[in-house]
PDB file of C-alpha atoms in Angstrom:
ATOM      1  CA  LYS F   1       7.397   9.066  17.930  1.00 72.00           C
ATOM      2  CA  LEU F   2       8.866   6.537  15.140  1.00 76.00           C
ATOM      3  CA  TYR F   3      10.447   3.648  16.365  1.00 81.00           C
ATOM      4  CA  ILE F   4      11.854   1.719  13.272  1.00 81.00           C
ATOM      5  CA  ASP F   5      13.319  -1.979  13.105  1.00 83.00           C
ATOM      6  CA  ASP F   6      14.675  -2.781  10.876  1.00 82.00           C
ATOM      7  CA  ARG F   7      15.964  -6.446  11.250  1.00 84.00           C
ATOM      8  CA  PRO F   8      15.525  -8.580   7.985  1.00 84.00           C
ATOM      9  CA  ASN F   9      14.316 -11.622   7.014  1.00 86.00           C
ATOM     10  CA  LEU F  10      11.707 -11.593  10.711  1.00 89.00           C
ATOM     11  CA  SER F  11       9.292 -14.872  11.282  1.00 90.00           C
ATOM     12  CA  LEU F  12       6.132 -14.193  12.199  1.00 92.00           C
ATOM     13  CA  ALA F  13       6.852 -14.918  15.887  1.00 93.00           C
ATOM     14  CA  GLN F  14       9.355 -12.115  16.157  1.00 93.00           C
ATOM     15  CA  VAL F  15       6.652  -9.640  14.570  1.00 93.00           C
ATOM     16  CA  ARG F  16       4.414 -10.927  16.993  1.00 95.00           C
ATOM     17  CA  ALA F  17       7.124 -10.386  20.106  1.00 96.00           C
ATOM     18  CA  THR F  18       8.033  -6.932  18.273  1.00 94.00           C
ATOM     19  CA  ILE F  19       4.414  -5.856  18.305  1.00 94.00           C
ATOM     20  CA  LYS F  20       3.622  -7.465  21.881  1.00 95.00           C
ATOM     21  CA  LYS F  21       6.796  -5.444  23.585  1.00 94.00           C
ATOM     22  CA  PHE F  22       6.164  -2.543  21.756  1.00 93.00           C
ATOM     23  CA  LYS F  23       2.257  -2.410  23.067  1.00 94.00           C
ATOM     24  CA  GLU F  24       3.285  -3.156  26.212  1.00 95.00           C
ATOM     25  CA  ASP F  25       5.915  -0.129  26.682  1.00 94.00           C
ATOM     26  CA  HIS F  26       3.606   2.448  24.617  1.00 93.00           C
ATOM     27  CA  GLY F  27       0.050   1.999  24.647  1.00 92.00           C
ATOM     28  CA  ASP F  28      -1.593   2.243  21.482  1.00 92.00           C
ATOM     29  CA  ILE F  29       0.466   1.966  18.622  1.00 92.00           C
ATOM     30  CA  VAL F  30       0.383   1.750  14.770  1.00 92.00           C
ATOM     31  CA  VAL F  31       2.507  -0.942  12.533  1.00 91.00           C
ATOM     32  CA  GLY F  32       3.925  -0.878   9.191  1.00 89.00           C
ATOM     33  CA  LEU F  33       5.360  -3.709   7.849  1.00 88.00           C
ATOM     34  CA  ASP F  34       7.890  -3.194   5.206  1.00 85.00           C
ATOM     35  CA  TYR F  35       7.471  -5.949   3.723  1.00 75.00           C
ATOM     36  CA  PHE F  36       5.407  -8.687   3.366  1.00 80.00           C
ATOM     37  CA  THR F  37       7.327 -10.997   1.250  1.00 76.00           C
ATOM     38  CA  LEU F  38      10.848 -10.822   2.900  1.00 77.00           C
ATOM     39  CA  MET F  39       9.134 -11.867   6.082  1.00 82.00           C
ATOM     40  CA  LYS F  40      10.088 -15.475   6.911  1.00 82.00           C
ATOM     41  CA  THR F  41       8.136 -18.635   6.193  1.00 81.00           C
ATOM     42  CA  GLU F  42       7.380 -21.435   7.851  1.00 76.00           C
ATOM     43  CA  GLU F  43       9.002 -24.549   5.087  1.00 70.00           C
ATOM     44  CA  SER F  44       6.990 -25.400   3.075  1.00 66.00           C
ATOM     45  CA  GLY F  45       6.876 -26.890  -0.431  1.00 75.00           C
ATOM     46  CA  ARG F  46       4.410 -24.187  -2.226  1.00 80.00           C
ATOM     47  CA  THR F  47       5.148 -20.531  -0.796  1.00 78.00           C
ATOM     48  CA  ASP F  48       1.811 -19.155  -1.941  1.00 78.00           C
ATOM     49  CA  LEU F  49       0.689 -21.149   1.551  1.00 82.00           C
ATOM     50  CA  ALA F  50       4.097 -20.272   3.163  1.00 82.00           C
ATOM     51  CA  PHE F  51       2.518 -16.747   2.723  1.00 83.00           C
ATOM     52  CA  GLY F  52      -1.040 -17.657   3.301  1.00 86.00           C
ATOM     53  CA  LYS F  53       0.035 -18.446   7.048  1.00 89.00           C
ATOM     54  CA  ASN F  54       2.149 -15.326   7.754  1.00 88.00           C
ATOM     55  CA  SER F  55      -0.766 -13.370   6.419  1.00 90.00           C
ATOM     56  CA  THR F  56      -3.566 -15.035   8.378  1.00 92.00           C
ATOM     57  CA  GLY F  57      -0.812 -14.799  10.917  1.00 93.00           C
ATOM     58  CA  ILE F  58      -0.523 -10.978  10.519  1.00 93.00           C
ATOM     59  CA  LYS F  59      -4.505 -10.995  10.705  1.00 94.00           C
ATOM     60  CA  ASN F  60      -4.536 -12.823  14.373  1.00 95.00           C
ATOM     61  CA  ILE F  61      -1.997 -10.179  15.513  1.00 94.00           C
ATOM     62  CA  CYS F  62      -4.034  -7.029  14.718  1.00 94.00           C
ATOM     63  CA  LYS F  63      -7.082  -9.163  16.234  1.00 95.00           C
ATOM     64  CA  GLU F  64      -4.840  -9.734  19.539  1.00 96.00           C
ATOM     65  CA  PHE F  65      -3.543  -6.649  20.031  1.00 95.00           C
ATOM     66  CA  LYS F  66      -5.982  -4.808  18.787  1.00 94.00           C
ATOM     67  CA  THR F  67      -3.788  -2.762  16.806  1.00 92.00           C
ATOM     68  CA  PRO F  68      -3.508  -1.570  13.001  1.00 92.00           C
ATOM     69  CA  VAL F  69      -0.682  -3.133  10.947  1.00 91.00           C
ATOM     70  CA  PHE F  70       0.030  -1.740   7.397  1.00 91.00           C
ATOM     71  CA  LEU F  71       1.456  -4.721   5.355  1.00 88.00           C
ATOM     72  CA  LEU F  72       3.985  -3.257   2.371  1.00 88.00           C
ATOM     73  CA  ALA F  73       3.598  -6.190  -0.579  1.00 83.00           C
ATOM     74  CA  GLN F  74       5.479  -6.155  -3.838  1.00 81.00           C
ATOM     75  CA  LEU F  75       3.366  -5.802  -6.808  1.00 87.00           C
ATOM     76  CA  SER F  76       4.018  -7.816 -10.000  1.00 85.00           C
ATOM     77  CA  ARG F  77       6.063  -6.298 -12.650  1.00 87.00           C
ATOM     78  CA  GLY F  78       2.961  -7.009 -15.262  1.00 85.00           C
ATOM     79  CA  VAL F  79       1.144  -3.869 -13.974  1.00 89.00           C
ATOM     80  CA  ASP F  80       3.959  -2.356 -16.453  1.00 88.00           C
ATOM     81  CA  SER F  81       3.010  -3.760 -19.424  1.00 91.00           C
ATOM     82  CA  ARG F  82      -0.552  -3.056 -19.873  1.00 92.00           C
ATOM     83  CA  PRO F  83      -1.704   0.050 -21.319  1.00 93.00           C
ATOM     84  CA  ASN F  84      -3.163   1.462 -17.822  1.00 93.00           C
ATOM     85  CA  LYS F  85      -0.472   1.651 -14.846  1.00 93.00           C
ATOM     86  CA  ARG F  86      -3.012   1.540 -11.818  1.00 94.00           C
ATOM     87  CA  PRO F  87      -2.767  -1.567  -9.849  1.00 94.00           C
ATOM     88  CA  LEU F  88      -5.048  -4.408  -9.421  1.00 93.00           C
ATOM     89  CA  ILE F  89      -5.665  -7.060  -6.657  1.00 91.00           C
ATOM     90  CA  SER F  90      -4.419  -9.838  -8.791  1.00 89.00           C
ATOM     91  CA  ASP F  91      -0.533  -7.869  -9.170  1.00 90.00           C
ATOM     92  CA  ILE F  92       0.301  -8.461  -5.492  1.00 86.00           C
ATOM     93  CA  ARG F  93       2.150 -11.247  -5.518  1.00 75.00           C
ATOM     94  CA  GLU F  94       0.962 -14.217  -3.523  1.00 70.00           C
ATOM     95  CA  SER F  95      -2.457 -12.048  -3.467  1.00 70.00           C
ATOM     96  CA  GLY F  96      -4.840 -15.122  -2.638  1.00 82.00           C
ATOM     97  CA  SER F  97      -3.799 -15.000   1.263  1.00 85.00           C
ATOM     98  CA  ILE F  98      -3.740 -10.866   1.082  1.00 87.00           C
ATOM     99  CA  GLU F  99      -6.674 -10.475  -0.338  1.00 88.00           C
ATOM    100  CA  GLN F 100      -8.498 -13.070   2.117  1.00 90.00           C
ATOM    101  CA  ASP F 101      -7.241 -11.247   5.113  1.00 92.00           C
ATOM    102  CA  ALA F 102      -6.634  -7.652   4.678  1.00 92.00           C
ATOM    103  CA  ASP F 103      -9.212  -5.280   5.764  1.00 94.00           C
ATOM    104  CA  SER F 104      -8.284  -2.899   3.060  1.00 95.00           C
ATOM    105  CA  ILE F 105      -6.266  -2.952   0.240  1.00 95.00           C
ATOM    106  CA  ILE F 106      -5.190   0.319  -1.168  1.00 95.00           C
ATOM    107  CA  PHE F 107      -3.158   0.838  -4.368  1.00 94.00           C
ATOM    108  CA  LEU F 108      -0.653   4.199  -4.964  1.00 93.00           C
ATOM    109  CA  TYR F 109      -0.199   5.673  -8.155  1.00 93.00           C
ATOM    110  CA  LYS F 110       0.797   8.194  -9.427  1.00 92.00           C
ATOM    111  CA  ASP F 111       0.520   8.561 -13.113  1.00 90.00           C
ATOM    112  CA  SER F 112       3.305  11.502 -13.606  1.00 89.00           C
ATOM    113  CA  VAL F 113       5.641   8.543 -12.800  1.00 89.00           C
ATOM    114  CA  TYR F 114       4.953   7.107 -16.160  1.00 89.00           C
ATOM    115  CA  ASN F 115       4.078  10.265 -18.333  1.00 87.00           C
ATOM    116  CA  PRO F 116       6.432  13.340 -16.777  1.00 89.00           C
ATOM    117  CA  ASP F 117       5.096  15.839 -18.529  1.00 86.00           C
ATOM    118  CA  ASN F 118       1.295  15.081 -18.408  1.00 83.00           C
ATOM    119  CA  GLY F 119       1.061  18.145 -16.495  1.00 79.00           C
ATOM    120  CA  LEU F 120      -0.504  16.155 -12.987  1.00 81.00           C
ATOM    121  CA  GLY F 121       3.045  17.205 -10.752  1.00 80.00           C
ATOM    122  CA  GLY F 122       2.451  15.407  -7.529  1.00 84.00           C
ATOM    123  CA  LEU F 123      -1.517  13.933  -7.251  1.00 91.00           C
ATOM    124  CA  THR F 124      -1.225  11.435  -6.530  1.00 93.00           C
ATOM    125  CA  GLU F 125      -4.410   8.152  -6.766  1.00 94.00           C
ATOM    126  CA  ASN F 126      -4.908   6.498  -3.224  1.00 96.00           C
ATOM    127  CA  ILE F 127      -6.800   3.606  -5.046  1.00 96.00           C
ATOM    128  CA  VAL F 128      -9.109   1.338  -2.232  1.00 97.00           C
ATOM    129  CA  ALA F 129      -9.336  -1.686  -4.400  1.00 96.00           C
ATOM    130  CA  ALA F 130     -10.838  -3.486  -1.541  1.00 95.00           C
ATOM    131  CA  ASN F 131     -12.209  -2.607   1.561  1.00 96.00           C
ATOM    132  CA  ARG F 132     -14.094  -5.285   3.540  1.00 95.00           C
ATOM    133  CA  HIS F 133     -15.970  -2.244   5.915  1.00 94.00           C
ATOM    134  CA  GLY F 134     -16.336   0.478   4.220  1.00 95.00           C
ATOM    135  CA  GLU F 135     -16.585   1.790   0.133  1.00 96.00           C
ATOM    136  CA  THR F 136     -14.061   1.250  -2.437  1.00 97.00           C
ATOM    137  CA  GLY F 137     -12.588   4.017  -5.039  1.00 96.00           C
ATOM    138  CA  THR F 138     -10.019   6.741  -5.708  1.00 95.00           C
ATOM    139  CA  ALA F 139      -9.124   9.725  -3.283  1.00 95.00           C
ATOM    140  CA  TYR F 140      -6.630  12.135  -4.310  1.00 95.00           C
ATOM    141  CA  THR F 141      -3.467  13.309  -2.563  1.00 95.00           C
ATOM    142  CA  GLU F 142      -0.980  15.677  -3.531  1.00 92.00           C
ATOM    143  CA  MET F 143       2.583  16.957  -2.086  1.00 86.00           C
ATOM    144  CA  LYS F 144       2.764  20.196  -0.871  1.00 86.00           C
ATOM    145  CA  GLY F 145       5.461  21.710   1.492  1.00 85.00           C
ATOM    146  CA  GLY F 146       6.272  18.364   2.618  1.00 85.00           C
ATOM    147  CA  TRP F 147       2.574  17.374   3.953  1.00 88.00           C
ATOM    148  CA  LEU F 148       0.387  14.994   2.116  1.00 88.00           C
ATOM    149  CA  GLU F 149      -2.856  16.880   0.898  1.00 93.00           C
ATOM    150  CA  ASN F 150      -6.357  16.110  -0.081  1.00 94.00           C
ATOM    151  CA  VAL F 151      -7.286  17.301  -3.310  1.00 93.00           C
ATOM    152  CA  SER F 152     -10.663  16.736  -4.090  1.00 91.00           C
ATOM    153  CA  GLU F 153     -12.264  15.359  -7.051  1.00 89.00           C
ATOM    154  CA  VAL F 154     -13.260  18.456  -8.625  1.00 90.00           C
ATOM    155  CA  ASP F 155     -10.103  20.050  -8.316  1.00 88.00           C
ATOM    156  CA  VAL F 156      -8.805  16.730  -9.630  1.00 88.00           C
ATOM    157  CA  ASN F 157     -10.865  17.054 -12.871  1.00 85.00           C
ATOM    158  CA  HIS F 158      -9.246  20.729 -13.024  1.00 85.00           C
ATOM    159  CA  MET F 159      -6.430  19.800 -13.045  1.00 81.00           C
ATOM    160  CA  MET F 160      -7.195  16.812 -15.892  1.00 79.00           C
ATOM    161  CA  ASN F 161      -8.629  19.683 -18.027  1.00 80.00           C
ATOM    162  CA  PHE F 162      -5.884  21.699 -17.853  1.00 71.00           C
ATOM    163  CA  ALA F 163      -3.431  18.968 -18.479  1.00 65.00           C
ATOM    164  CA  ASP F 164      -5.498  18.096 -22.221  1.00 65.00           C
ATOM    165  CA  THR F 165      -6.239  22.094 -22.876  1.00 61.00           C
ATOM    166  CA  LYS F 166      -1.899  22.422 -22.196  1.00 53.00           C
ATOM    167  CA  GLN F 167      -1.053  19.155 -24.391  1.00 50.00           C
ATOM    168  CA  ASP F 168      -3.589  20.354 -26.722  1.00 50.00           C
ATOM    169  CA  ASN F 169      -1.938  23.494 -27.324  1.00 46.00           C
ATOM    170  CA  TRP F 170       1.563  22.148 -27.470  1.00 44.00           C
ATOM    171  CA  ASN F 171       0.996  19.539 -30.217  1.00 45.00           C
ATOM    172  CA  ASN F 172      -1.057  22.382 -32.212  1.00 44.00           C
TER     173      ASN F 172
END
């Protein structure tokens, strides 16, 4: 079952109360917060300190209720000005507190967004940029029939070689 609470501008206390209620009513849950920088912050002269309190608060909620929280955060526009558009941790708005508190930081990247004729279609890179309890690296998925399917690195290399060959043939 999927429950959506789309109230805007929730405070940390409201998020905690909602998670507590859902946990009591439904048992084990997984929480997604979209998106972090729209959460209400305590009055502070510095947004980095206010976001830091929310980031630490979300981490404490995870521990208290023993539930994972997927926190979506906005990237800066700086990523669009680089030749390599793959996001970096420094691209996360107010990234210091998030990097400090997160167990994992995962970026999704679709090269076809920037290069529509690359021949890679719906291939998505799932870039694990930080992982407190494991490895970092990239896994690949592709949307097929409304479902995400894993794509092996061998298949990705084949797709990229095919796309390069196809591009070379178009240029000749």
